[in-house]
PDB file of C-alpha atoms and ligand atoms in Angstrom:
ATOM      1  CA  MET A   1      82.337 -51.580   9.042  1.00 39.00           C
ATOM      2  CA  ASP A   2      82.695 -53.441   5.737  1.00 41.00           C
ATOM      3  CA  GLU A   3      79.128 -54.533   4.936  1.00 43.00           C
ATOM      4  CA  LYS A   4      78.250 -53.883   1.326  1.00 44.00           C
ATOM      5  CA  SER A   5      74.631 -53.042   1.806  1.00 42.00           C
ATOM      6  CA  ARG A   6      74.698 -50.226   4.331  1.00 43.00           C
ATOM      7  CA  GLN A   7      72.293 -47.651   2.999  1.00 44.00           C
ATOM      8  CA  ALA A   8      71.763 -43.959   3.311  1.00 44.00           C
ATOM      9  CA  ASN A   9      68.163 -43.184   4.091  1.00 48.00           C
ATOM     10  CA  ARG A  10      65.806 -40.317   4.468  1.00 60.00           C
ATOM     11  CA  VAL A  11      65.002 -40.656   8.164  1.00 74.00           C
ATOM     12  CA  ALA A  12      67.705 -38.407   9.560  1.00 74.00           C
ATOM     13  CA  GLY A  13      69.581 -40.130  12.329  1.00 82.00           C
ATOM     14  CA  VAL A  14      68.686 -43.690  11.294  1.00 93.00           C
ATOM     15  CA  ARG A  15      71.372 -45.859   9.754  1.00 94.00           C
ATOM     16  CA  LEU A  16      70.538 -49.228   8.254  1.00 95.00           C
ATOM     17  CA  ILE A  17      72.882 -52.212   8.141  1.00 97.00           C
ATOM     18  CA  GLN A  18      71.644 -55.244   6.182  1.00 97.00           C
ATOM     19  CA  THR A  19      73.381 -58.580   6.631  1.00 97.00           C
ATOM     20  CA  GLU A  20      72.722 -62.136   5.416  1.00 97.00           C
ATOM     21  CA  ASN A  21      71.636 -64.013   8.531  1.00 98.00           C
ATOM     22  CA  PRO A  22      70.916 -63.748  12.276  1.00 98.00           C
ATOM     23  CA  GLU A  23      74.508 -64.720  13.148  1.00 98.00           C
ATOM     24  CA  LYS A  24      75.873 -61.787  11.161  1.00 98.00           C
ATOM     25  CA  VAL A  25      73.359 -59.465  12.824  1.00 98.00           C
ATOM     26  CA  GLY A  26      74.672 -60.713  16.172  1.00 98.00           C
ATOM     27  CA  GLN A  27      78.277 -60.279  15.046  1.00 98.00           C
ATOM     28  CA  LYS A  28      77.687 -56.690  13.897  1.00 98.00           C
ATOM     29  CA  ALA A  29      75.774 -55.822  17.060  1.00 98.00           C
ATOM     30  CA  SER A  30      78.526 -57.232  19.265  1.00 98.00           C
ATOM     31  CA  GLU A  31      81.052 -54.976  17.503  1.00 98.00           C
ATOM     32  CA  PHE A  32      79.227 -51.905  18.834  1.00 98.00           C
ATOM     33  CA  VAL A  33      79.299 -53.324  22.357  1.00 98.00           C
ATOM     34  CA  LEU A  34      82.965 -54.264  22.127  1.00 98.00           C
ATOM     35  CA  GLU A  35      83.907 -50.807  20.897  1.00 98.00           C
ATOM     36  CA  LEU A  36      82.271 -49.273  23.972  1.00 98.00           C
ATOM     37  CA  LEU A  37      83.880 -51.773  26.342  1.00 98.00           C
ATOM     38  CA  GLN A  38      87.302 -51.037  24.869  1.00 98.00           C
ATOM     39  CA  GLN A  39      86.629 -47.334  25.299  1.00 97.00           C
ATOM     40  CA  SER A  40      85.681 -47.961  28.946  1.00 97.00           C
ATOM     41  CA  GLN A  41      89.182 -49.332  29.578  1.00 96.00           C
ATOM     42  CA  GLN A  42      90.697 -45.972  28.619  1.00 96.00           C
ATOM     43  CA  GLN A  43      88.516 -43.724  30.782  1.00 97.00           C
ATOM     44  CA  PRO A  44      87.451 -43.394  34.429  1.00 97.00           C
ATOM     45  CA  LYS A  45      83.717 -43.168  33.613  1.00 96.00           C
ATOM     46  CA  PRO A  46      81.915 -46.508  33.262  1.00 97.00           C
ATOM     47  CA  VAL A  47      79.986 -47.169  30.050  1.00 98.00           C
ATOM     48  CA  SER A  48      76.259 -47.879  30.466  1.00 98.00           C
ATOM     49  CA  ILE A  49      74.662 -50.447  28.172  1.00 98.00           C
ATOM     50  CA  VAL A  50      71.063 -51.728  28.129  1.00 98.00           C
ATOM     51  CA  PHE A  51      70.434 -55.345  27.066  1.00 98.00           C
ATOM     52  CA  PRO A  52      67.252 -56.930  25.701  1.00 98.00           C
ATOM     53  CA  THR A  53      65.835 -60.445  25.795  1.00 97.00           C
ATOM     54  CA  GLY A  54      64.072 -62.418  23.048  1.00 97.00           C
ATOM     55  CA  ASN A  55      65.290 -64.668  20.245  1.00 97.00           C
ATOM     56  CA  THR A  56      66.777 -61.896  18.134  1.00 98.00           C
ATOM     57  CA  PRO A  57      69.767 -61.035  20.379  1.00 98.00           C
ATOM     58  CA  LEU A  58      70.791 -64.656  21.031  1.00 98.00           C
ATOM     59  CA  PRO A  59      73.561 -64.711  18.360  1.00 98.00           C
ATOM     60  CA  MET A  60      74.957 -61.458  19.801  1.00 98.00           C
ATOM     61  CA  TYR A  61      75.139 -63.031  23.248  1.00 98.00           C
ATOM     62  CA  GLN A  62      76.885 -66.067  21.788  1.00 98.00           C
ATOM     63  CA  VAL A  63      79.701 -63.750  20.718  1.00 98.00           C
ATOM     64  CA  LEU A  64      79.740 -61.533  23.802  1.00 98.00           C
ATOM     65  CA  ARG A  65      79.874 -64.283  26.395  1.00 97.00           C
ATOM     66  CA  HIS A  66      83.253 -65.378  25.029  1.00 97.00           C
ATOM     67  CA  THR A  67      84.835 -61.972  25.614  1.00 97.00           C
ATOM     68  CA  PRO A  68      87.281 -61.558  28.529  1.00 95.00           C
ATOM     69  CA  TYR A  69      85.557 -61.070  31.895  1.00 93.00           C
ATOM     70  CA  THR A  70      87.797 -58.128  32.732  1.00 94.00           C
ATOM     71  CA  LEU A  71      86.810 -56.218  29.603  1.00 96.00           C
ATOM     72  CA  TRP A  72      83.511 -55.581  31.388  1.00 97.00           C
ATOM     73  CA  SER A  73      85.075 -54.251  34.600  1.00 96.00           C
ATOM     74  CA  ASN A  74      84.185 -50.606  33.938  1.00 98.00           C
ATOM     75  CA  SER A  75      80.639 -51.156  32.677  1.00 98.00           C
ATOM     76  CA  HIS A  76      77.121 -50.697  34.022  1.00 98.00           C
ATOM     77  CA  LEU A  77      74.752 -53.246  32.514  1.00 98.00           C
ATOM     78  CA  PHE A  78      71.049 -52.497  32.556  1.00 98.00           C
ATOM     79  CA  HIS A  79      68.202 -54.855  31.898  1.00 97.00           C
ATOM     80  CA  LEU A  80      65.505 -53.613  29.520  1.00 98.00           C
ATOM     81  CA  ASP A  81      62.328 -55.270  30.766  1.00 98.00           C
ATOM     82  CA  GLU A  82      60.853 -58.047  32.893  1.00 97.00           C
ATOM     83  CA  TYR A  83      57.555 -59.751  33.568  1.00 96.00           C
ATOM     84  CA  VAL A  84      55.651 -58.941  36.736  1.00 95.00           C
ATOM     85  CA  PRO A  85      55.329 -62.301  38.506  1.00 89.00           C
ATOM     86  CA  PRO A  86      51.657 -63.250  38.609  1.00 85.00           C
ATOM     87  CA  ALA A  87      49.926 -65.069  41.430  1.00 77.00           C
ATOM     88  CA  GLY A  88      50.199 -68.809  40.747  1.00 61.00           C
ATOM     89  CA  ARG A  89      53.802 -68.864  39.553  1.00 56.00           C
ATOM     90  CA  HIS A  90      54.201 -72.172  41.326  1.00 62.00           C
ATOM     91  CA  LEU A  91      52.127 -73.832  38.588  1.00 60.00           C
ATOM     92  CA  PRO A  92      54.131 -76.555  36.845  1.00 55.00           C
ATOM     93  CA  SER A  93      54.003 -74.846  33.438  1.00 63.00           C
ATOM     94  CA  ARG A  94      56.325 -72.101  34.587  1.00 78.00           C
ATOM     95  CA  TYR A  95      57.707 -69.454  32.265  1.00 88.00           C
ATOM     96  CA  GLU A  96      61.314 -68.268  32.182  1.00 92.00           C
ATOM     97  CA  THR A  97      61.918 -64.857  33.708  1.00 94.00           C
ATOM     98  CA  TYR A  98      63.994 -62.369  31.752  1.00 96.00           C
ATOM     99  CA  GLU A  99      66.447 -62.319  34.650  1.00 97.00           C
ATOM    100  CA  GLU A 100      67.029 -66.068  34.195  1.00 96.00           C
ATOM    101  CA  TYR A 101      67.453 -65.530  30.448  1.00 97.00           C
ATOM    102  CA  MET A 102      69.906 -62.660  30.936  1.00 98.00           C
ATOM    103  CA  LYS A 103      72.060 -64.599  33.393  1.00 97.00           C
ATOM    104  CA  ARG A 104      72.058 -67.696  31.193  1.00 97.00           C
ATOM    105  CA  GLU A 105      72.868 -65.891  27.982  1.00 98.00           C
ATOM    106  CA  LEU A 106      75.431 -63.317  29.163  1.00 98.00           C
ATOM    107  CA  TRP A 107      75.552 -61.800  32.594  1.00 97.00           C
ATOM    108  CA  ASP A 108      76.778 -64.937  34.388  1.00 97.00           C
ATOM    109  CA  TYR A 109      79.836 -64.914  32.095  1.00 96.00           C
ATOM    110  CA  VAL A 110      80.931 -61.292  32.326  1.00 96.00           C
ATOM    111  CA  GLY A 111      81.985 -58.683  34.863  1.00 91.00           C
ATOM    112  CA  GLY A 112      80.488 -55.243  35.298  1.00 95.00           C
ATOM    113  CA  HIS A 113      77.838 -53.808  37.584  1.00 97.00           C
ATOM    114  CA  GLN A 114      74.545 -55.508  36.721  1.00 97.00           C
ATOM    115  CA  PHE A 115      71.145 -53.909  37.296  1.00 98.00           C
ATOM    116  CA  PHE A 116      68.086 -56.136  36.943  1.00 98.00           C
ATOM    117  CA  ILE A 117      64.947 -54.093  36.381  1.00 98.00           C
ATOM    118  CA  GLY A 118      62.853 -56.730  38.177  1.00 97.00           C
ATOM    119  CA  HIS A 119      64.713 -55.901  41.400  1.00 97.00           C
ATOM    120  CA  TYR A 120      63.404 -52.339  41.151  1.00 98.00           C
ATOM    121  CA  ILE A 121      59.763 -53.249  40.627  1.00 96.00           C
ATOM    122  CA  ASP A 122      58.648 -51.111  43.591  1.00 96.00           C
ATOM    123  CA  ARG A 123      61.095 -48.276  42.936  1.00 97.00           C
ATOM    124  CA  LEU A 124      61.237 -47.807  39.186  1.00 97.00           C
ATOM    125  CA  LYS A 125      62.002 -44.091  39.505  1.00 97.00           C
ATOM    126  CA  GLU A 126      65.282 -45.133  41.061  1.00 97.00           C
ATOM    127  CA  TYR A 127      66.001 -47.276  37.998  1.00 98.00           C
ATOM    128  CA  ASP A 128      65.578 -44.244  35.753  1.00 97.00           C
ATOM    129  CA  GLU A 129      67.866 -42.263  38.060  1.00 97.00           C
ATOM    130  CA  LEU A 130      70.521 -44.977  37.825  1.00 97.00           C
ATOM    131  CA  ALA A 131      70.246 -44.833  34.035  1.00 97.00           C
ATOM    132  CA  ARG A 132      70.897 -41.067  34.170  1.00 96.00           C
ATOM    133  CA  GLN A 133      74.085 -41.481  36.213  1.00 95.00           C
ATOM    134  CA  ASN A 134      77.547 -41.338  34.640  1.00 94.00           C
ATOM    135  CA  ASP A 135      76.403 -39.020  31.868  1.00 95.00           C
ATOM    136  CA  GLY A 136      73.483 -41.264  30.866  1.00 97.00           C
ATOM    137  CA  LEU A 137      73.098 -44.397  28.790  1.00 98.00           C
ATOM    138  CA  ASP A 138      75.717 -44.951  26.087  1.00 98.00           C
ATOM    139  CA  LEU A 139      73.912 -47.708  24.214  1.00 98.00           C
ATOM    140  CA  VAL A 140      70.428 -49.232  24.312  1.00 98.00           C
ATOM    141  CA  ILE A 141      69.997 -52.475  22.356  1.00 98.00           C
ATOM    142  CA  LEU A 142      66.434 -53.298  21.320  1.00 98.00           C
ATOM    143  CA  GLY A 143      64.409 -55.886  19.464  1.00 98.00           C
ATOM    144  CA  ILE A 144      60.993 -55.145  18.016  1.00 98.00           C
ATOM    145  CA  GLY A 145      57.723 -56.870  18.895  1.00 97.00           C
ATOM    146  CA  GLY A 146      55.208 -57.964  16.270  1.00 96.00           C
ATOM    147  CA  ASN A 147      52.917 -55.083  17.270  1.00 97.00           C
ATOM    148  CA  GLY A 148      55.738 -52.505  17.144  1.00 98.00           C
ATOM    149  CA  HIS A 149      56.574 -52.564  20.846  1.00 98.00           C
ATOM    150  CA  VAL A 150      60.113 -51.872  21.987  1.00 98.00           C
ATOM    151  CA  ALA A 151      61.027 -53.313  25.386  1.00 98.00           C
ATOM    152  CA  PHE A 152      57.459 -53.615  26.746  1.00 98.00           C
ATOM    153  CA  ASN A 153      56.395 -50.171  25.573  1.00 98.00           C
ATOM    154  CA  GLU A 154      53.156 -51.450  24.071  1.00 98.00           C
ATOM    155  CA  PRO A 155      51.015 -49.533  21.544  1.00 98.00           C
ATOM    156  CA  GLY A 156      49.674 -46.419  23.266  1.00 98.00           C
ATOM    157  CA  SER A 157      53.078 -45.624  24.812  1.00 98.00           C
ATOM    158  CA  ALA A 158      54.118 -41.975  24.625  1.00 98.00           C
ATOM    159  CA  SER A 159      57.603 -40.950  23.555  1.00 98.00           C
ATOM    160  CA  ASP A 160      58.312 -39.527  27.025  1.00 98.00           C
ATOM    161  CA  ALA A 161      56.967 -42.524  28.959  1.00 98.00           C
ATOM    162  CA  PRO A 162      59.006 -43.250  32.094  1.00 97.00           C
ATOM    163  CA  THR A 163      60.158 -46.647  33.251  1.00 98.00           C
ATOM    164  CA  ARG A 164      56.967 -48.236  34.565  1.00 98.00           C
ATOM    165  CA  ARG A 165      54.643 -51.151  35.074  1.00 98.00           C
ATOM    166  CA  ILE A 166      52.469 -51.915  32.034  1.00 98.00           C
ATOM    167  CA  GLN A 167      49.678 -54.268  30.947  1.00 97.00           C
ATOM    168  CA  LEU A 168      50.845 -56.682  28.232  1.00 97.00           C
ATOM    169  CA  ALA A 169      48.952 -56.428  24.933  1.00 97.00           C
ATOM    170  CA  PRO A 170      47.012 -59.623  24.049  1.00 96.00           C
ATOM    171  CA  THR A 171      49.119 -59.950  20.871  1.00 96.00           C
ATOM    172  CA  THR A 172      52.306 -59.876  22.971  1.00 96.00           C
ATOM    173  CA  MET A 173      50.974 -62.583  25.288  1.00 95.00           C
ATOM    174  CA  ARG A 174      50.109 -64.685  22.240  1.00 95.00           C
ATOM    175  CA  ASP A 175      53.566 -64.104  20.716  1.00 94.00           C
ATOM    176  CA  ASN A 176      55.399 -64.845  23.965  1.00 93.00           C
ATOM    177  CA  PHE A 177      53.263 -67.568  25.575  1.00 91.00           C
ATOM    178  CA  GLY A 178      51.254 -68.974  22.665  1.00 91.00           C
ATOM    179  CA  THR A 179      47.954 -67.714  24.097  1.00 89.00           C
ATOM    180  CA  ALA A 180      46.599 -64.529  25.681  1.00 89.00           C
ATOM    181  CA  ASP A 181      45.130 -66.433  28.602  1.00 87.00           C
ATOM    182  CA  ARG A 182      47.483 -68.900  30.248  1.00 85.00           C
ATOM    183  CA  PRO A 183      46.994 -69.409  33.982  1.00 84.00           C
ATOM    184  CA  GLY A 184      50.169 -68.758  35.975  1.00 84.00           C
ATOM    185  CA  TYR A 185      51.669 -66.667  33.200  1.00 89.00           C
ATOM    186  CA  PRO A 186      52.222 -62.895  33.374  1.00 92.00           C
ATOM    187  CA  THR A 187      49.738 -60.294  32.190  1.00 93.00           C
ATOM    188  CA  GLU A 188      51.923 -57.360  33.256  1.00 96.00           C
ATOM    189  CA  ALA A 189      55.530 -56.306  32.848  1.00 97.00           C
ATOM    190  CA  VAL A 190      57.966 -53.613  33.919  1.00 98.00           C
ATOM    191  CA  THR A 191      59.704 -51.823  31.111  1.00 98.00           C
ATOM    192  CA  MET A 192      62.349 -49.198  30.616  1.00 98.00           C
ATOM    193  CA  GLY A 193      60.294 -46.278  29.306  1.00 98.00           C
ATOM    194  CA  LEU A 194      60.656 -44.730  25.878  1.00 98.00           C
ATOM    195  CA  GLY A 195      61.528 -41.439  27.566  1.00 98.00           C
ATOM    196  CA  THR A 196      64.597 -43.108  29.104  1.00 98.00           C
ATOM    197  CA  ILE A 197      65.470 -45.086  25.968  1.00 98.00           C
ATOM    198  CA  LEU A 198      65.312 -42.029  23.716  1.00 98.00           C
ATOM    199  CA  LYS A 199      67.815 -40.176  25.928  1.00 98.00           C
ATOM    200  CA  ALA A 200      70.532 -42.750  25.167  1.00 98.00           C
ATOM    201  CA  LYS A 201      73.468 -41.643  23.037  1.00 98.00           C
ATOM    202  CA  HIS A 202      73.032 -44.545  20.612  1.00 98.00           C
ATOM    203  CA  ILE A 203      70.177 -46.987  19.993  1.00 98.00           C
ATOM    204  CA  LEU A 204      70.748 -50.300  18.253  1.00 98.00           C
ATOM    205  CA  LEU A 205      67.622 -52.031  16.954  1.00 98.00           C
ATOM    206  CA  LEU A 206      67.989 -55.661  15.846  1.00 98.00           C
ATOM    207  CA  ALA A 207      65.420 -57.414  13.653  1.00 98.00           C
ATOM    208  CA  THR A 208      65.748 -60.863  12.104  1.00 98.00           C
ATOM    209  CA  GLY A 209      63.363 -63.058  10.133  1.00 97.00           C
ATOM    210  CA  GLU A 210      60.933 -62.121   7.392  1.00 96.00           C
ATOM    211  CA  LYS A 211      58.089 -61.827   9.863  1.00 96.00           C
ATOM    212  CA  LYS A 212      59.662 -58.622  11.246  1.00 97.00           C
ATOM    213  CA  ARG A 213      59.892 -56.898   7.866  1.00 97.00           C
ATOM    214  CA  GLU A 214      56.424 -55.377   7.743  1.00 97.00           C
ATOM    215  CA  ILE A 215      56.438 -53.899  11.251  1.00 97.00           C
ATOM    216  CA  LEU A 216      59.971 -52.545  10.807  1.00 97.00           C
ATOM    217  CA  GLN A 217      59.002 -50.962   7.489  1.00 95.00           C
ATOM    218  CA  LYS A 218      55.972 -49.389   9.177  1.00 96.00           C
ATOM    219  CA  ALA A 219      58.005 -48.095  12.120  1.00 97.00           C
ATOM    220  CA  PHE A 220      60.641 -46.386   9.960  1.00 96.00           C
ATOM    221  CA  ASP A 221      58.443 -45.276   7.068  1.00 93.00           C
ATOM    222  CA  PRO A 222      59.685 -41.721   6.443  1.00 90.00           C
ATOM    223  CA  SER A 223      56.321 -40.575   5.086  1.00 89.00           C
ATOM    224  CA  THR A 224      54.380 -41.079   8.328  1.00 91.00           C
ATOM    225  CA  PRO A 225      54.992 -39.211  11.587  1.00 93.00           C
ATOM    226  CA  PRO A 226      55.963 -41.202  14.684  1.00 96.00           C
ATOM    227  CA  SER A 227      52.982 -42.232  16.781  1.00 97.00           C
ATOM    228  CA  ALA A 228      52.031 -44.180  19.893  1.00 98.00           C
ATOM    229  CA  ASP A 229      50.230 -46.726  17.675  1.00 98.00           C
ATOM    230  CA  CYS A 230      53.642 -48.110  16.722  1.00 98.00           C
ATOM    231  CA  PRO A 231      55.997 -47.344  19.646  1.00 98.00           C
ATOM    232  CA  ALA A 232      59.130 -48.245  17.631  1.00 98.00           C
ATOM    233  CA  SER A 233      58.314 -45.337  15.312  1.00 98.00           C
ATOM    234  CA  TRP A 234      59.361 -42.885  18.083  1.00 98.00           C
ATOM    235  CA  LEU A 235      62.939 -43.957  17.328  1.00 98.00           C
ATOM    236  CA  LYS A 236      62.712 -41.842  14.163  1.00 96.00           C
ATOM    237  CA  ASN A 237      62.985 -38.803  16.497  1.00 94.00           C
ATOM    238  CA  HIS A 238      66.363 -39.960  17.815  1.00 96.00           C
ATOM    239  CA  PRO A 239      69.572 -38.561  16.265  1.00 95.00           C
ATOM    240  CA  ASN A 240      71.604 -41.769  16.405  1.00 97.00           C
ATOM    241  CA  VAL A 241      69.836 -45.068  15.672  1.00 97.00           C
ATOM    242  CA  THR A 242      71.392 -48.086  13.959  1.00 98.00           C
ATOM    243  CA  VAL A 243      69.025 -50.755  12.643  1.00 98.00           C
ATOM    244  CA  ILE A 244      70.574 -54.143  11.813  1.00 98.00           C
ATOM    245  CA  THR A 245      68.538 -56.703   9.849  1.00 98.00           C
ATOM    246  CA  ASP A 246      69.022 -59.963   7.975  1.00 98.00           C
ATOM    247  CA  PHE A 247      66.391 -59.029   5.368  1.00 97.00           C
ATOM    248  CA  SER A 248      66.004 -56.196   2.933  1.00 94.00           C
ATOM    249  CA  VAL A 249      63.993 -53.197   3.991  1.00 93.00           C
ATOM    250  CA  ASP A 250      63.690 -49.758   2.459  1.00 89.00           C
ATOM    251  CA  PHE A 251      63.441 -46.702   4.683  1.00 88.00           C
ATOM    252  CA  THR A 252      63.534 -44.315   1.719  1.00 84.00           C
ATOM    253  CA  ARG A 253      60.022 -45.025   0.486  1.00 58.00           C
ATOM    254  CA  SER A 254      57.703 -42.051   0.363  1.00 50.00           C
TER     255      SER A 254
HETATM  256  C1  GLP B 301      59.496 -59.275  23.811  1.00 53.69           C
HETATM  257  C2  GLP B 301      60.391 -58.315  24.585  1.00 53.69           C
HETATM  258  C3  GLP B 301      61.098 -57.364  23.690  1.00 53.69           C
HETATM  259  C4  GLP B 301      61.633 -58.097  22.486  1.00 53.69           C
HETATM  260  C5  GLP B 301      60.485 -58.572  21.650  1.00 53.69           C
HETATM  261  C6  GLP B 301      60.902 -59.358  20.418  1.00 53.69           C
HETATM  262  O1  GLP B 301      58.148 -59.127  24.111  1.00 53.69           O
HETATM  263  N1  GLP B 301      59.728 -57.576  25.592  1.00 53.69           N
HETATM  264  O2  GLP B 301      62.137 -56.708  24.423  1.00 53.69           O
HETATM  265  O3  GLP B 301      62.423 -57.224  21.729  1.00 53.69           O
HETATM  266  O4  GLP B 301      59.566 -59.319  22.407  1.00 53.69           O
HETATM  267  O5  GLP B 301      61.302 -60.648  20.740  1.00 53.69           O
HETATM  268  P1  GLP B 301      62.009 -61.609  19.702  1.00 53.69           P
HETATM  269  O6  GLP B 301      63.400 -61.122  19.558  1.00 53.69           O
HETATM  270  O7  GLP B 301      61.937 -62.970  20.344  1.00 53.69           O
HETATM  271  O8  GLP B 301      61.237 -61.539  18.438  1.00 53.69           O
END
C-alpha cells in the first residue's frame, strides 16, 4: 500500500486509510478483495467474502466487475443484508431489492458460489452455519449507516447478535426511502448479525462523504467504550479492522 496518509491509531486492531475520493476508496478496497482471490487460486480451501450494498461500495464494484470471471472460481460470496418484502410490493413505486443491486453491480459478472441472504429468510441459522464453513469468513466489507448501523444491525444490537430479522429504525427508512412511512416499502430487514461479522478474520469498513465523518468519529472514538447505541463501535473489539475513507478523521482523540 502506498497511500501517504495511513495513520497509526490508538484503537488497537483498527487501521485507517485516508484517500482523496470515493473512486480511490473503491480502488483500495478492491485490492483487499483481489489479494484474497489470488490467494484462493493457490489453495484448495475457498475464500469467503461478504459484500454490502449502498452507494459507498459502488466504485469498488466498478473495479471488481472487470476482473476475470475465473479468478472467482474458488470463492464463496455472501450477501450482507436484505429487506423483508412487505405486503403490497406490487405497488408501482417499487423499491430495488439488495439482491437486484448485488446482481447488477457485481455478482452477474463473476464466478464463485453466491449466497443471497434473502433466500435464507426462513432459515437464517443455516446462513450463519454456512458462514462458519471453510474456516469462517475471510473478509467482511461494510458501509456505515447514518445512525451507526452496520449491515442492518440497528442501534440496540448486541455484539453477539446472530443473523436475524430486524425492525428498521425510522432514521434508516428515511435515509433509504426518503420517508419513514412509505406504503409498499419495507419496515423490516434480514441482516448478518454482529456476532457473525465480528468472527471474520478481517473487516473492511468503507465511508465516503463528509456526512459520514461524525458517525465514524463517534464509532471509533478511543475514549468511549463500544456500545449498542452505535453498533459500528463494536468493531473496536475486533483485532483486524481496516477503515477506508475519503475524508480526514482522527481516531487518536482522547
Ligand atoms: C444501508 C445498508 C448498509 C449500508 C448503509 C450505508 O441501510 N443496510 O449495509 O452500509 O445503509 O449506505 P450508503 O453506502 O448508501 O451510505
